[in-house]
XYZ file of C-alpha atoms in Angstrom:
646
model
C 0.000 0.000 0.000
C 1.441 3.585 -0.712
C 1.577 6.375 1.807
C -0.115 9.652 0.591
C 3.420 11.245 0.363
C 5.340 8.294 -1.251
C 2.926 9.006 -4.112
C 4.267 11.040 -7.434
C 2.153 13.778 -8.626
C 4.075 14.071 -11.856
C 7.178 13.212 -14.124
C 9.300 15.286 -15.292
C 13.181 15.452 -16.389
C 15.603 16.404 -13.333
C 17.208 20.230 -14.614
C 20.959 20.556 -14.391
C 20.603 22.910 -11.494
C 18.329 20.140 -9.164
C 21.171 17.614 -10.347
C 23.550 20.068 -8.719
C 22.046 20.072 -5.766
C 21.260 16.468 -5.385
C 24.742 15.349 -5.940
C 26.091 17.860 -2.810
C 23.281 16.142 -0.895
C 24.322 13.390 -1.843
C 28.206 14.521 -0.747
C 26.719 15.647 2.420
C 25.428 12.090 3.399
C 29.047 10.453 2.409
C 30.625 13.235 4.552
C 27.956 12.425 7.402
C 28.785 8.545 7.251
C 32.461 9.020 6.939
C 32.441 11.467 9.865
C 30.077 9.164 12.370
C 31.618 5.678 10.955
C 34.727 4.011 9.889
C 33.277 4.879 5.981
C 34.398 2.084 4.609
C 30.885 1.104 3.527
C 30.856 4.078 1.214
C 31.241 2.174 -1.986
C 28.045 0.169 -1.283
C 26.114 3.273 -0.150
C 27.014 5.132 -3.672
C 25.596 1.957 -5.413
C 22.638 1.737 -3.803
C 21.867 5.751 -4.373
C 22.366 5.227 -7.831
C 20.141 2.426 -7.948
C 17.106 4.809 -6.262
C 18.480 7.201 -8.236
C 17.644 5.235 -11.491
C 14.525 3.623 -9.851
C 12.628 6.898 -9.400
C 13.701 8.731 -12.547
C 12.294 11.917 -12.977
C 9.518 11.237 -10.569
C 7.973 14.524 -8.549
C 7.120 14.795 -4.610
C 3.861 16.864 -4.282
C 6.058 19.512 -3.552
C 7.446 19.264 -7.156
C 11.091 18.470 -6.244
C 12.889 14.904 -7.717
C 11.540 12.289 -5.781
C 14.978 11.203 -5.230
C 15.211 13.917 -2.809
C 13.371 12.671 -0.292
C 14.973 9.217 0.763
C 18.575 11.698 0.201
C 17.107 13.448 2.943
C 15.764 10.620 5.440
C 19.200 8.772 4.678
C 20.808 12.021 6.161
C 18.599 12.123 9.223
C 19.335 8.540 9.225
C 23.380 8.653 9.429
C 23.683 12.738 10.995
C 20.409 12.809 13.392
C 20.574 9.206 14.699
C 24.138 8.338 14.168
C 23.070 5.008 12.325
C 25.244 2.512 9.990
C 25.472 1.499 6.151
C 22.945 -0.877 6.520
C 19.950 1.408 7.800
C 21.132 4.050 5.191
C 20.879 1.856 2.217
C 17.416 0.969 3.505
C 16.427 4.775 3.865
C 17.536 5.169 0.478
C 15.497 2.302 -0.948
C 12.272 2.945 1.069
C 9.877 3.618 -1.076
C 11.967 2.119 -4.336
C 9.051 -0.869 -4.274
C 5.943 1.144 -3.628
C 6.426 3.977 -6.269
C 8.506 2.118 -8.647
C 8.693 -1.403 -10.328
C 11.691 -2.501 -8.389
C 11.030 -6.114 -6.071
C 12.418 -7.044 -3.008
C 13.747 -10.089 -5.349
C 15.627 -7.476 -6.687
C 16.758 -5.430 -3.787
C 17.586 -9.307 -2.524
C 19.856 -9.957 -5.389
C 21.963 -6.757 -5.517
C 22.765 -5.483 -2.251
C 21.590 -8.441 -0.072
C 19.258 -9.953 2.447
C 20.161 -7.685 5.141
C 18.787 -4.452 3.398
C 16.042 -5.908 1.425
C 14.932 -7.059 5.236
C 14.993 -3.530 6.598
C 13.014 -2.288 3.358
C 10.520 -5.271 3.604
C 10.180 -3.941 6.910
C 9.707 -0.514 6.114
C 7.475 -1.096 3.164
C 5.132 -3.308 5.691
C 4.598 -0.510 8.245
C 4.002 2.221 5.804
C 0.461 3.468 4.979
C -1.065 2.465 8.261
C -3.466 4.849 9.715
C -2.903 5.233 13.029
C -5.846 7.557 14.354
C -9.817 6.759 15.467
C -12.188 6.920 11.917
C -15.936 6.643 11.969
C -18.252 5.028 9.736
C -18.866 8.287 8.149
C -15.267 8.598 6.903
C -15.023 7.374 3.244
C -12.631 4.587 2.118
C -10.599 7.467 -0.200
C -9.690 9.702 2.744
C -8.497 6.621 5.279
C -7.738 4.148 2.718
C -10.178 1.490 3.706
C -9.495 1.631 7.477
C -13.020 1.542 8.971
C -12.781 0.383 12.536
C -10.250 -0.235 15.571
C -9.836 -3.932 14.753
C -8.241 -2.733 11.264
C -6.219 -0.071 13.594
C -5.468 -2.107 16.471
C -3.750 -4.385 13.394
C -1.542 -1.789 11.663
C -0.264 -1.352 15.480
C 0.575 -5.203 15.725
C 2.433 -4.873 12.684
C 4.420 -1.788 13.690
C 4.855 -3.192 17.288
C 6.354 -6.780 15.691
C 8.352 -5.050 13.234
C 9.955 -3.212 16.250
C 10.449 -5.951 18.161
C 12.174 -7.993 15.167
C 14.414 -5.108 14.020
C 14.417 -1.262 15.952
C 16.017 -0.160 12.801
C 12.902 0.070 10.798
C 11.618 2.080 13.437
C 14.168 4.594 13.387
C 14.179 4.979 9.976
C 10.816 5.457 10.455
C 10.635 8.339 12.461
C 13.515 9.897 9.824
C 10.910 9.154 7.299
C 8.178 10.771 9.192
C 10.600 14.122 10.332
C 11.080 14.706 6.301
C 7.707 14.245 5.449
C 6.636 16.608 8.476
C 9.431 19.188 7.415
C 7.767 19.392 3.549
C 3.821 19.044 5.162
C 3.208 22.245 3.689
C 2.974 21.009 -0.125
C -0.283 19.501 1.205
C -3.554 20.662 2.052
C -4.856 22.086 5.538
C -6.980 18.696 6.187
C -4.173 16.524 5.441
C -1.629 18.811 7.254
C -4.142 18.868 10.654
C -4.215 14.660 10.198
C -0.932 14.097 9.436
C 0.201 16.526 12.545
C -2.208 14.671 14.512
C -0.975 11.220 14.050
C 2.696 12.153 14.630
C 1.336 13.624 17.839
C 0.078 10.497 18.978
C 2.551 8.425 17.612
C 5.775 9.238 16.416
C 6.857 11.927 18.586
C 5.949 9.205 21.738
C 7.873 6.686 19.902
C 11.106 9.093 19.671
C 11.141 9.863 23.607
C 10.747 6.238 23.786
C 14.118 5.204 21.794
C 15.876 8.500 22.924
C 15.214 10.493 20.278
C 15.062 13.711 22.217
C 16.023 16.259 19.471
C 13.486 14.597 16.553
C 10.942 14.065 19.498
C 11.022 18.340 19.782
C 10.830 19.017 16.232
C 8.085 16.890 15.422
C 6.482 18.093 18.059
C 7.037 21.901 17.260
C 6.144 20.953 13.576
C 2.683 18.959 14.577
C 1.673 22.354 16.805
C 2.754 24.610 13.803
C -0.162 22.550 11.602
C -2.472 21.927 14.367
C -2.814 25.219 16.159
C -1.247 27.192 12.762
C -1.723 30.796 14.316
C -0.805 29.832 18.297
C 2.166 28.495 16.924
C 3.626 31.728 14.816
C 2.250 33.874 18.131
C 4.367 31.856 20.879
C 7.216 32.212 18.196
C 7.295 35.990 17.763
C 6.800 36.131 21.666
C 10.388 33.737 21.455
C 11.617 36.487 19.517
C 10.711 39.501 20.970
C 11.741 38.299 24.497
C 15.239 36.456 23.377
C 17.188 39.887 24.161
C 16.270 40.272 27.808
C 16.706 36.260 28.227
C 20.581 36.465 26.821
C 20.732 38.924 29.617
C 20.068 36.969 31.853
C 21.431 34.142 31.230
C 24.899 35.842 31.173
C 24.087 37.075 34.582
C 23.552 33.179 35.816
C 26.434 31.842 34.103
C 29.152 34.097 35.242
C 29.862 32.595 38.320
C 29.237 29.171 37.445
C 32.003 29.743 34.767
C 34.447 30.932 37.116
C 33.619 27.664 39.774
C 34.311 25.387 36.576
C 37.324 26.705 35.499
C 38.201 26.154 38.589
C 37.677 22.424 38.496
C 40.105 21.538 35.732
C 37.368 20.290 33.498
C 37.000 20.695 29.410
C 33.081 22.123 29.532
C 30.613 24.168 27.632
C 28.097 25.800 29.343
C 24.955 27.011 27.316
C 20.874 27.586 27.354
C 18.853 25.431 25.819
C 14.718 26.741 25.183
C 12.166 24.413 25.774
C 10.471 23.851 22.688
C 7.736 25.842 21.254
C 5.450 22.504 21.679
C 6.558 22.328 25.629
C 5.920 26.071 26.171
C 2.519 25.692 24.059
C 1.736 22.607 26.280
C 2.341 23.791 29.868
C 0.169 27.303 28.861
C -2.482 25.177 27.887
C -2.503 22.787 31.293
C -1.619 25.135 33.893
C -3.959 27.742 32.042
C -1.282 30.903 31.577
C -0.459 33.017 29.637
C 3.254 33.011 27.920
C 4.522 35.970 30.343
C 4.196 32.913 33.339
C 5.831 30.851 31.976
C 9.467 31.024 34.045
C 11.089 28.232 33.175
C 11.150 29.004 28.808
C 15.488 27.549 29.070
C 17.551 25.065 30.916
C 21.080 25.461 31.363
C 22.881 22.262 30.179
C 27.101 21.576 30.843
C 28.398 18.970 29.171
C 31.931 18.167 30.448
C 35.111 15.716 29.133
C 35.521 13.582 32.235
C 39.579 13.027 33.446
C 38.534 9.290 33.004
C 36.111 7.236 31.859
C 35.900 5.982 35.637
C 35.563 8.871 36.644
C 32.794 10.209 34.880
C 30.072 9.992 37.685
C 32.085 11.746 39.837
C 32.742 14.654 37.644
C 28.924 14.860 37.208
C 28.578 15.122 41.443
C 31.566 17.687 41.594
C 30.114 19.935 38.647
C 26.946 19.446 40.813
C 28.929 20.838 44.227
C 30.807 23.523 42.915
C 26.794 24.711 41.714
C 25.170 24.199 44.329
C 27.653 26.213 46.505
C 26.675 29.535 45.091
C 22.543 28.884 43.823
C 20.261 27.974 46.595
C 19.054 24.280 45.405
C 15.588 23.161 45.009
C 15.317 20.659 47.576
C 12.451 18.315 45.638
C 13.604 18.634 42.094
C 17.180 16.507 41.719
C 16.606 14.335 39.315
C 19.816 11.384 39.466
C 19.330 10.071 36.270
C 23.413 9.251 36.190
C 22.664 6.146 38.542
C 19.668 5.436 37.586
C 19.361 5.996 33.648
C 16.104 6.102 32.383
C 14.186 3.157 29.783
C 15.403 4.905 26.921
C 18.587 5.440 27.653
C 19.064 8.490 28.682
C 21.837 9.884 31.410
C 22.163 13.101 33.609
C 22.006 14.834 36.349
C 19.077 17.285 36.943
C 19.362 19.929 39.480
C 17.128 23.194 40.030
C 18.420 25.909 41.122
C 17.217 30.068 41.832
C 18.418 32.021 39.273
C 19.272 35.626 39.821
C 15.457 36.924 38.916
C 14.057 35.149 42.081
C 13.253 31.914 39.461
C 14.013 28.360 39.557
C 16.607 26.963 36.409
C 17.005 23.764 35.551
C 20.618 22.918 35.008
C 21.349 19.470 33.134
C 24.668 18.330 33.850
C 25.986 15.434 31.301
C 29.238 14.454 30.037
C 30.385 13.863 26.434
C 29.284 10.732 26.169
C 25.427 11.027 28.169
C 24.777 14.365 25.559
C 25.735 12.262 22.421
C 23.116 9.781 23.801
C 20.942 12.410 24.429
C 20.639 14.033 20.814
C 20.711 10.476 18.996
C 18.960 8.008 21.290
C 19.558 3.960 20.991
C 21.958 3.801 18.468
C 24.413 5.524 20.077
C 23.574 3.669 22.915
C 24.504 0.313 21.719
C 27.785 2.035 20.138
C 28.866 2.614 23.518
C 27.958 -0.794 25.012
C 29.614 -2.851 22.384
C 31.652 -5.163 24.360
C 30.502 -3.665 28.020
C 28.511 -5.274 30.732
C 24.933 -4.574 30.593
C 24.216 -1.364 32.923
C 20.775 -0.339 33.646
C 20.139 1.512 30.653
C 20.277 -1.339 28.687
C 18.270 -3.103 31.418
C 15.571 -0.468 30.863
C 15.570 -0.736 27.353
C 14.803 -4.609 27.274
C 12.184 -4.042 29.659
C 10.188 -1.816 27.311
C 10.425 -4.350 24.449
C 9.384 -7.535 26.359
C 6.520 -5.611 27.300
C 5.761 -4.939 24.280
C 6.034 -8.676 23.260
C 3.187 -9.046 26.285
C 1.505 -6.544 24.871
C 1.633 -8.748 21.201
C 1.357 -11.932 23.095
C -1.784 -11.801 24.356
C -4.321 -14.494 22.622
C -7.827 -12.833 22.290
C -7.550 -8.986 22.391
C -10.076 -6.666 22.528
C -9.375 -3.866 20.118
C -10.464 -0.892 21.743
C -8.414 -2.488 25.002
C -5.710 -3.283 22.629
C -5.017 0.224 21.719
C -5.607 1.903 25.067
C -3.047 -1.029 26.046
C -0.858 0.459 22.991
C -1.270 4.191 24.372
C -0.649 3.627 28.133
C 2.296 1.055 28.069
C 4.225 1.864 24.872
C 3.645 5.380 23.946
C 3.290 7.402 27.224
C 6.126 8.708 29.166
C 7.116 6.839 32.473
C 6.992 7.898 36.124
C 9.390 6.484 38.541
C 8.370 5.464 42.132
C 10.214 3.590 45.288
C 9.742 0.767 47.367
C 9.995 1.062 51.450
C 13.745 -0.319 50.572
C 14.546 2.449 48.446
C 14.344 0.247 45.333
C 13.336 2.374 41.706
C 10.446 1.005 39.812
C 9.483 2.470 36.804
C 5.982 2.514 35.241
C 4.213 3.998 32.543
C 2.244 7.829 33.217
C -0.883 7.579 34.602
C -0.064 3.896 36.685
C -1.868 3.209 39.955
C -0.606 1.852 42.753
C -2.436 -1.273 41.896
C -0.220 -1.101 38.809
C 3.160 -0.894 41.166
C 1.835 -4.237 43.433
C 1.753 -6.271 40.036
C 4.842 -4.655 39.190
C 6.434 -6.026 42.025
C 5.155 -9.274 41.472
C 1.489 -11.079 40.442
C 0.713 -12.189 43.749
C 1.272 -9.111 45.515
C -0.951 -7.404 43.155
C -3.624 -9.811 43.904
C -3.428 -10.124 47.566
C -3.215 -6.203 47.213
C -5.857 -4.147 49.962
C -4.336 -0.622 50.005
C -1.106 1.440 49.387
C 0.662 3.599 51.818
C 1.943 6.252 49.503
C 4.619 8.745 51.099
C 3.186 6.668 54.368
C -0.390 8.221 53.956
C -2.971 5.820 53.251
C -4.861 5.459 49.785
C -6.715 3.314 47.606
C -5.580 1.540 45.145
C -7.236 3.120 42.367
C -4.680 6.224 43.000
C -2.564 7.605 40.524
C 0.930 7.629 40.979
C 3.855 10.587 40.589
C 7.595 10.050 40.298
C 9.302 10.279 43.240
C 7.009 8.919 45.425
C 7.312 6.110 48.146
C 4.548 3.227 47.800
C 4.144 0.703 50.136
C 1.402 -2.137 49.296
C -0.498 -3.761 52.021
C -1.472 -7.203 51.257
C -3.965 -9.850 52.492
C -3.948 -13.423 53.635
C -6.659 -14.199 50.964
C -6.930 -12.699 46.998
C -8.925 -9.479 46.683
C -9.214 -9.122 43.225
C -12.467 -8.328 42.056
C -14.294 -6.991 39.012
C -13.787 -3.493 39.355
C -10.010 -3.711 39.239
C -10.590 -4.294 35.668
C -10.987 -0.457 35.597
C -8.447 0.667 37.832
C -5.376 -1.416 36.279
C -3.540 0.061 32.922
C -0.275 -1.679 32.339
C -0.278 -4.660 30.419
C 1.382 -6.985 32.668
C -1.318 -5.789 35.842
C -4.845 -5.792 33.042
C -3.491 -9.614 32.156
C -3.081 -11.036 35.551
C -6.693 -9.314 36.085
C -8.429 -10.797 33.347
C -6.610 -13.942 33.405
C -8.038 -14.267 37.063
C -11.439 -12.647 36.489
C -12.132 -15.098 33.853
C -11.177 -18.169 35.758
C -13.221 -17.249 38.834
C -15.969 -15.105 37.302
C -16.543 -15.902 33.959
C -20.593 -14.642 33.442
C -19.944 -11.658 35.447
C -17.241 -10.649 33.699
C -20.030 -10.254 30.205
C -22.294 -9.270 31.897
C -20.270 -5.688 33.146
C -19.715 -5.309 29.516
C -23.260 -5.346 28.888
C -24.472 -3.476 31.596
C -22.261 -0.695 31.013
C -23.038 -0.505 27.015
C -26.609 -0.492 28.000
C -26.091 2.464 30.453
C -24.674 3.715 27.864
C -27.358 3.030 25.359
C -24.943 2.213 22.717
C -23.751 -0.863 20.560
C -20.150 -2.406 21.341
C -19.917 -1.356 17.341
C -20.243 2.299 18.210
C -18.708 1.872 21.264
C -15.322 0.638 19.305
C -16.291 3.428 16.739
C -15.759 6.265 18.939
C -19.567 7.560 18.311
C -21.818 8.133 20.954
C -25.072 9.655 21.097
C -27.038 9.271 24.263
C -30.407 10.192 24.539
C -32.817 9.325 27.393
C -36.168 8.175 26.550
C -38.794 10.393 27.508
C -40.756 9.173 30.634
C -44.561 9.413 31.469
C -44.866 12.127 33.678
C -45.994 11.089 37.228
C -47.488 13.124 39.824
C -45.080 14.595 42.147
C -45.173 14.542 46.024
C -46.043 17.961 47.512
C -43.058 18.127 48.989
C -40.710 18.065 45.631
C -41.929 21.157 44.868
C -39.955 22.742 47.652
C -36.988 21.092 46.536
C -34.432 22.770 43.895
C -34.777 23.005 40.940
C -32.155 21.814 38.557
C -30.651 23.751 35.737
C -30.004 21.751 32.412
C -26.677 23.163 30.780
C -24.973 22.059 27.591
C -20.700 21.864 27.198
C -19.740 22.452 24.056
C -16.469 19.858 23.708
C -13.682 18.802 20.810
C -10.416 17.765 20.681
C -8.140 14.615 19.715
C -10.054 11.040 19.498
C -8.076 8.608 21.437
C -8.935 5.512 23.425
C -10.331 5.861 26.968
C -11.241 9.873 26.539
C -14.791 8.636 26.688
C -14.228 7.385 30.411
C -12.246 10.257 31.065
C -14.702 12.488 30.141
C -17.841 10.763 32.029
C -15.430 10.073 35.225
C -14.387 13.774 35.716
C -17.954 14.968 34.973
C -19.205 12.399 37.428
C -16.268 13.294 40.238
C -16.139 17.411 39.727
C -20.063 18.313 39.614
C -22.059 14.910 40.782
C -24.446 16.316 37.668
C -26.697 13.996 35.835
C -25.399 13.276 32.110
C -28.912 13.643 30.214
C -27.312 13.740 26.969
C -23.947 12.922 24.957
C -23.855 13.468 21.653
C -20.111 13.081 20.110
C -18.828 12.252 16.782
C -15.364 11.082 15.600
C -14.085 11.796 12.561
C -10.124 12.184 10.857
C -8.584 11.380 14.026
C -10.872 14.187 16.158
C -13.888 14.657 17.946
C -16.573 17.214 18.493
C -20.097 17.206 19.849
C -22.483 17.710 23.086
C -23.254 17.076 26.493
C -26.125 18.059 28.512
C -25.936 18.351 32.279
C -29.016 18.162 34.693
C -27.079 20.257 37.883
C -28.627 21.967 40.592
C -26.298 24.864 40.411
C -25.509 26.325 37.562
C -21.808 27.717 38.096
C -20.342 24.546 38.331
C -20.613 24.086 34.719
C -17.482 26.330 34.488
C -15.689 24.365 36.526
C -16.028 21.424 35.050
C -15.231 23.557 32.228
C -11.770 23.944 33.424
C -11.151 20.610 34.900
C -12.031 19.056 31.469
C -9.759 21.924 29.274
C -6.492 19.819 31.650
C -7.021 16.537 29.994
C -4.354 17.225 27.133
C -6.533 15.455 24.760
C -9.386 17.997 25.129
C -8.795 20.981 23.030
C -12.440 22.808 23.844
C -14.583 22.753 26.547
C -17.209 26.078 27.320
C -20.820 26.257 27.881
C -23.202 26.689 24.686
């Protein structure tokens, strides 16, 4: 199947100026590889570029450049972004070869091996999958032909056991994706707003996940630029107007930091680095300010040679003294990610500190080494650990993919469970809480501290009663932050029971649940499901289409008792709501309503369509100014983009 972008709008013959500039591309990408590797792969890597050369001809991206231009550019990403070998270049180079040309795999096989042809077979498998929520009223042309989660939860499978098989294809992936985000604008606004919607939801997760922290920013920044177009160019001349007064500033900070470094004998830079446009955009949007509050807009980040490569930890905690010694430290906020690296590899220390202004400053402390990590992710990684014991990083990094495999190896999925499975375990960003002992465990955003007792071990979670969390006592339905302490107390006998079903969200915690609510209550466990689709007054086909339109039947009026009339009356109000279609929002939504006002739902009527939703609900409440309250608790979920009375 061929991705929207991978398709040629035209042919026509390459000029001699375009030739130009696609052989000192080209040039670029030898001097990349030759610069990040030993190079002497280059020979192989100018075959195969003449060989997509050749293959697309005079082919034209929407755009209107050579087509040829476009796996040039992911195979640069590829080698300078990521820091990746011949092998995954060659396959960037070749990865759309078989889905806009008449070149075969046979063929790809035969004249540069089995090893490439893999990657592109894997590329070529996971390309064109839709990756969003459609309705029934979106036509076959616009989604090509994917009509329901079960079609959806399967392009995931793929992707997911393509990932677990070979992380290349992933990476080269994302390059893909960061290219094709960097020339959105040859396409039009509703294919921009669904293509920036998907990378939201996908590819930027998927770049934290493998370390990706640079190409995780800009896809980000780029998604918000097609998404919220005019936000986007407003937050950026704010950037620009304020950048003066920040430089200012930042000199002002750094001045006696330079002088304690110096000091210390260490090779260093020392330099601000802004949060990204996305970050800034974000954190306006959930804490509900405007850009002028926003204090924290740069971090400063040293990166340092250590004296020795044993000594590198050290350096990290001296850097961290010498600091300290002059900023007043932020007590809660030291992040030690130096002996404790996090699943994706990354390394640093993260202190806060109060900055000259009266704010707090991050200041990321890394050496050499922990920033290359930093700005290419996994495959620098595994350069460094070639012939090294595994460390924790790595440690981290296997955990993530064997859950995935959990994730994959589960028998009889439900698809809407599937891909709130997908969302929770494999795409969010973790939190990382400790045992009594002092022990780290990490676990996805959003875990309860159900989720930490099956993380500690399956019969813990089932013997589970309640949590001590920073030794106060809570359910186990609460949600857990990093840094907290989480005790579990447990039972002589199991507890588990059918409403854990809704508390649990890893994978390993919702398949110990369901694997034990089957066995011991197997007709209860259909009949929830039924109950709660009939509350709803909806078909498990709309429910897995993401429509829902609730309306109560009207009743027979029935005399009232005298004294009702005495009672309040209430006040029916009507939220006017949109925003990003993703698994779960549905229970989100009902669950805050339900928590934050105690109002009666009378009506939902929401409709999904390209990957967003929009639509009504109407509120029996018997006061009236809650409504913008629940206004504002509902604008926090990130997911919502609108929420305001009608």
């Amino acid at each position: 199947m061929k991705t929207q972008q991978a398709e040629p709008i035209a042919e026509r013959p390459i000029t001699p100026q375009e030739e130009a500039i696609i052989q000192a591309e080209f040039q670029g990408l030898l001097d990349d590889y030759a610069h990040t590797r030993k190079g002497d792969k280059a020979e192989l890597i100018s075959r195969v570029f003449e060989f997509a050369k050749k293959a697309h001809g005079n082919q034209r991206r929407l755009s209107g450049d050579p087509y040829i231009c476009h796996p040039l550019a992911v195979a640069r990403i590829v080698s300078h972004n990521i820091g990746m070998g011949s092998t995954s270049i060659c396959a960037a180079l070749l990865h759309d070869v078989t889905k806009t040309t008449d070149t075969t795999f046979e063929e790809i096989d035969d004249t540069f091996g089995e090893r490439i042809g893999n990657l592109v077979r894997g590329l070529t498998r996971i390309s064109g999958g839709n990756f969003r929520f459609v309705t029934e009223e979106t036509s076959d042309e616009e989604h090509h032909g994917i009509k329901n989660p079960e079609e959806q939860a399967e392009n995931f499978r793929n992707l997911l056991l393509t990932m677990c098989e070979d992380v290349r294809v992933i990476l080269v992936k994302i390059a893909d994706r960061l290219h094709n985000m960097r020339t959105l604008s040859a396409l039009s606004p509703f294919k921009q707003k669904r293509i920036a919607n998907e990378t939201l939801y996908l590819y930027a997760p998927l770049a934290y996940r493998l370390g990706l922290f640079e190409i995780k920013s800009e896809l980000e920044d780029l998604s918000l630029k097609y998404e919220h177009p005019e936000e986007y160019e407003e937050l950026k001349q704010k950037l620009k107007d304020s950048e003066e007064s920040r430089d200012r500033l930042f000199a002002t900070f750094s001045a006696p930091i330079i002088g304690l470094l110096d000091g210390l004998g260490l090779k260093y830079t020392l330099k601000a680095r802004m949060k990204s446009l996305y970050s800034i955009w974000n954190k306006m949007r959930t804490k509900h300010i405007p850009f002028e509050e926003v204090y924290d807009l740069y971090a400063a980040r040293i990166v340092f040679t250590p004296q020795t490569e044993e000594s590198e930890k050290t350096d990290c905690w001296r850097i961290y003294t010498a600091i300290t010694s002059i900023y007043k430290l932020h007590p809660d906020r030291i992040r030690d990610w130096i002996s404790h690296p996090k699943s994706n590899g990354y390394e640093a220390l993260h202190v806060t500190l109060m900055g000259p202004d009266g704010n707090w400053l991050e200041v990321q402390i890394r050496s050499e080494r922990m920033d290359e990590i930093a700005e290419h992710g996994l495959a620098v990684h595994w350069k460094y650990k070639r012939g090294k014991q595994t460390n924790e990083a790595d440690e981290g990094l296997d955990k993530w993919v064997k859950s995935i495999k959990n994730i994959l190896d589960d028998p009889n999925p439900n698809a809407l469970d599937f891909l709130d499975t997908i969302k929770l375990n494999v795409l969010s960003t973790e939190i990382y809480v400790f045992t009594p002992a002092g022990e780290l465990k990490e676990l996805p955003k959003g875990a309860t501290a159900l989720d930490f007792a099956f993380a500690l071990h399956t019969a813990v979670g089932l013997h589970a009663e309640a949590a001590r969390v920073n030794h106060e006592l809570m359910p186990l339905s609460t949600v857990l932050e990093s840094g907290q302490q989480v005790e579990i107390i447990t039972s002589d006998e199991e507890k588990c029971q059918l409403g854990w079903a809704a508390i649990v969200t890893t994978s390993k915690a919702r398949s110990a649940v369901r694997s034990y609510l089957n066995k011991h209550f197997p007709n209860q466990v259909a009949d929830v499901l039924k109950k709660q689709l009939h509350a709803e007054r909806t078909s498990t086909t709309q429910k897995l289409l993401g429509i829902l339109h609730l309306n109560q039947k009207k009743k027979k009026k029935e005399p009232r008792p005298a004294n009702e009339y005495f009672k309040p009356e209430t006040v029916s109000s009507t939220i006017e709501i949109s925003g990003i279609d993703t698994p779960g929002l549905l229970n989100t939504i009902t669950r805050i309503i339900i928590e934050q006002s105690h109002a009666n739902i009378s009506d939902i009527a929401l409709k999904s369509a390209d990957g967003l939703f929009s639509g009504q609900i109407t509120l029996d409440t018997k006061d009236g100014k809650l409504i913008s309250h629940l206004c504002a608790e509902l604008r926090k979920v990130h997911e919502i983009d609108r929420a305001a009375r009608k």
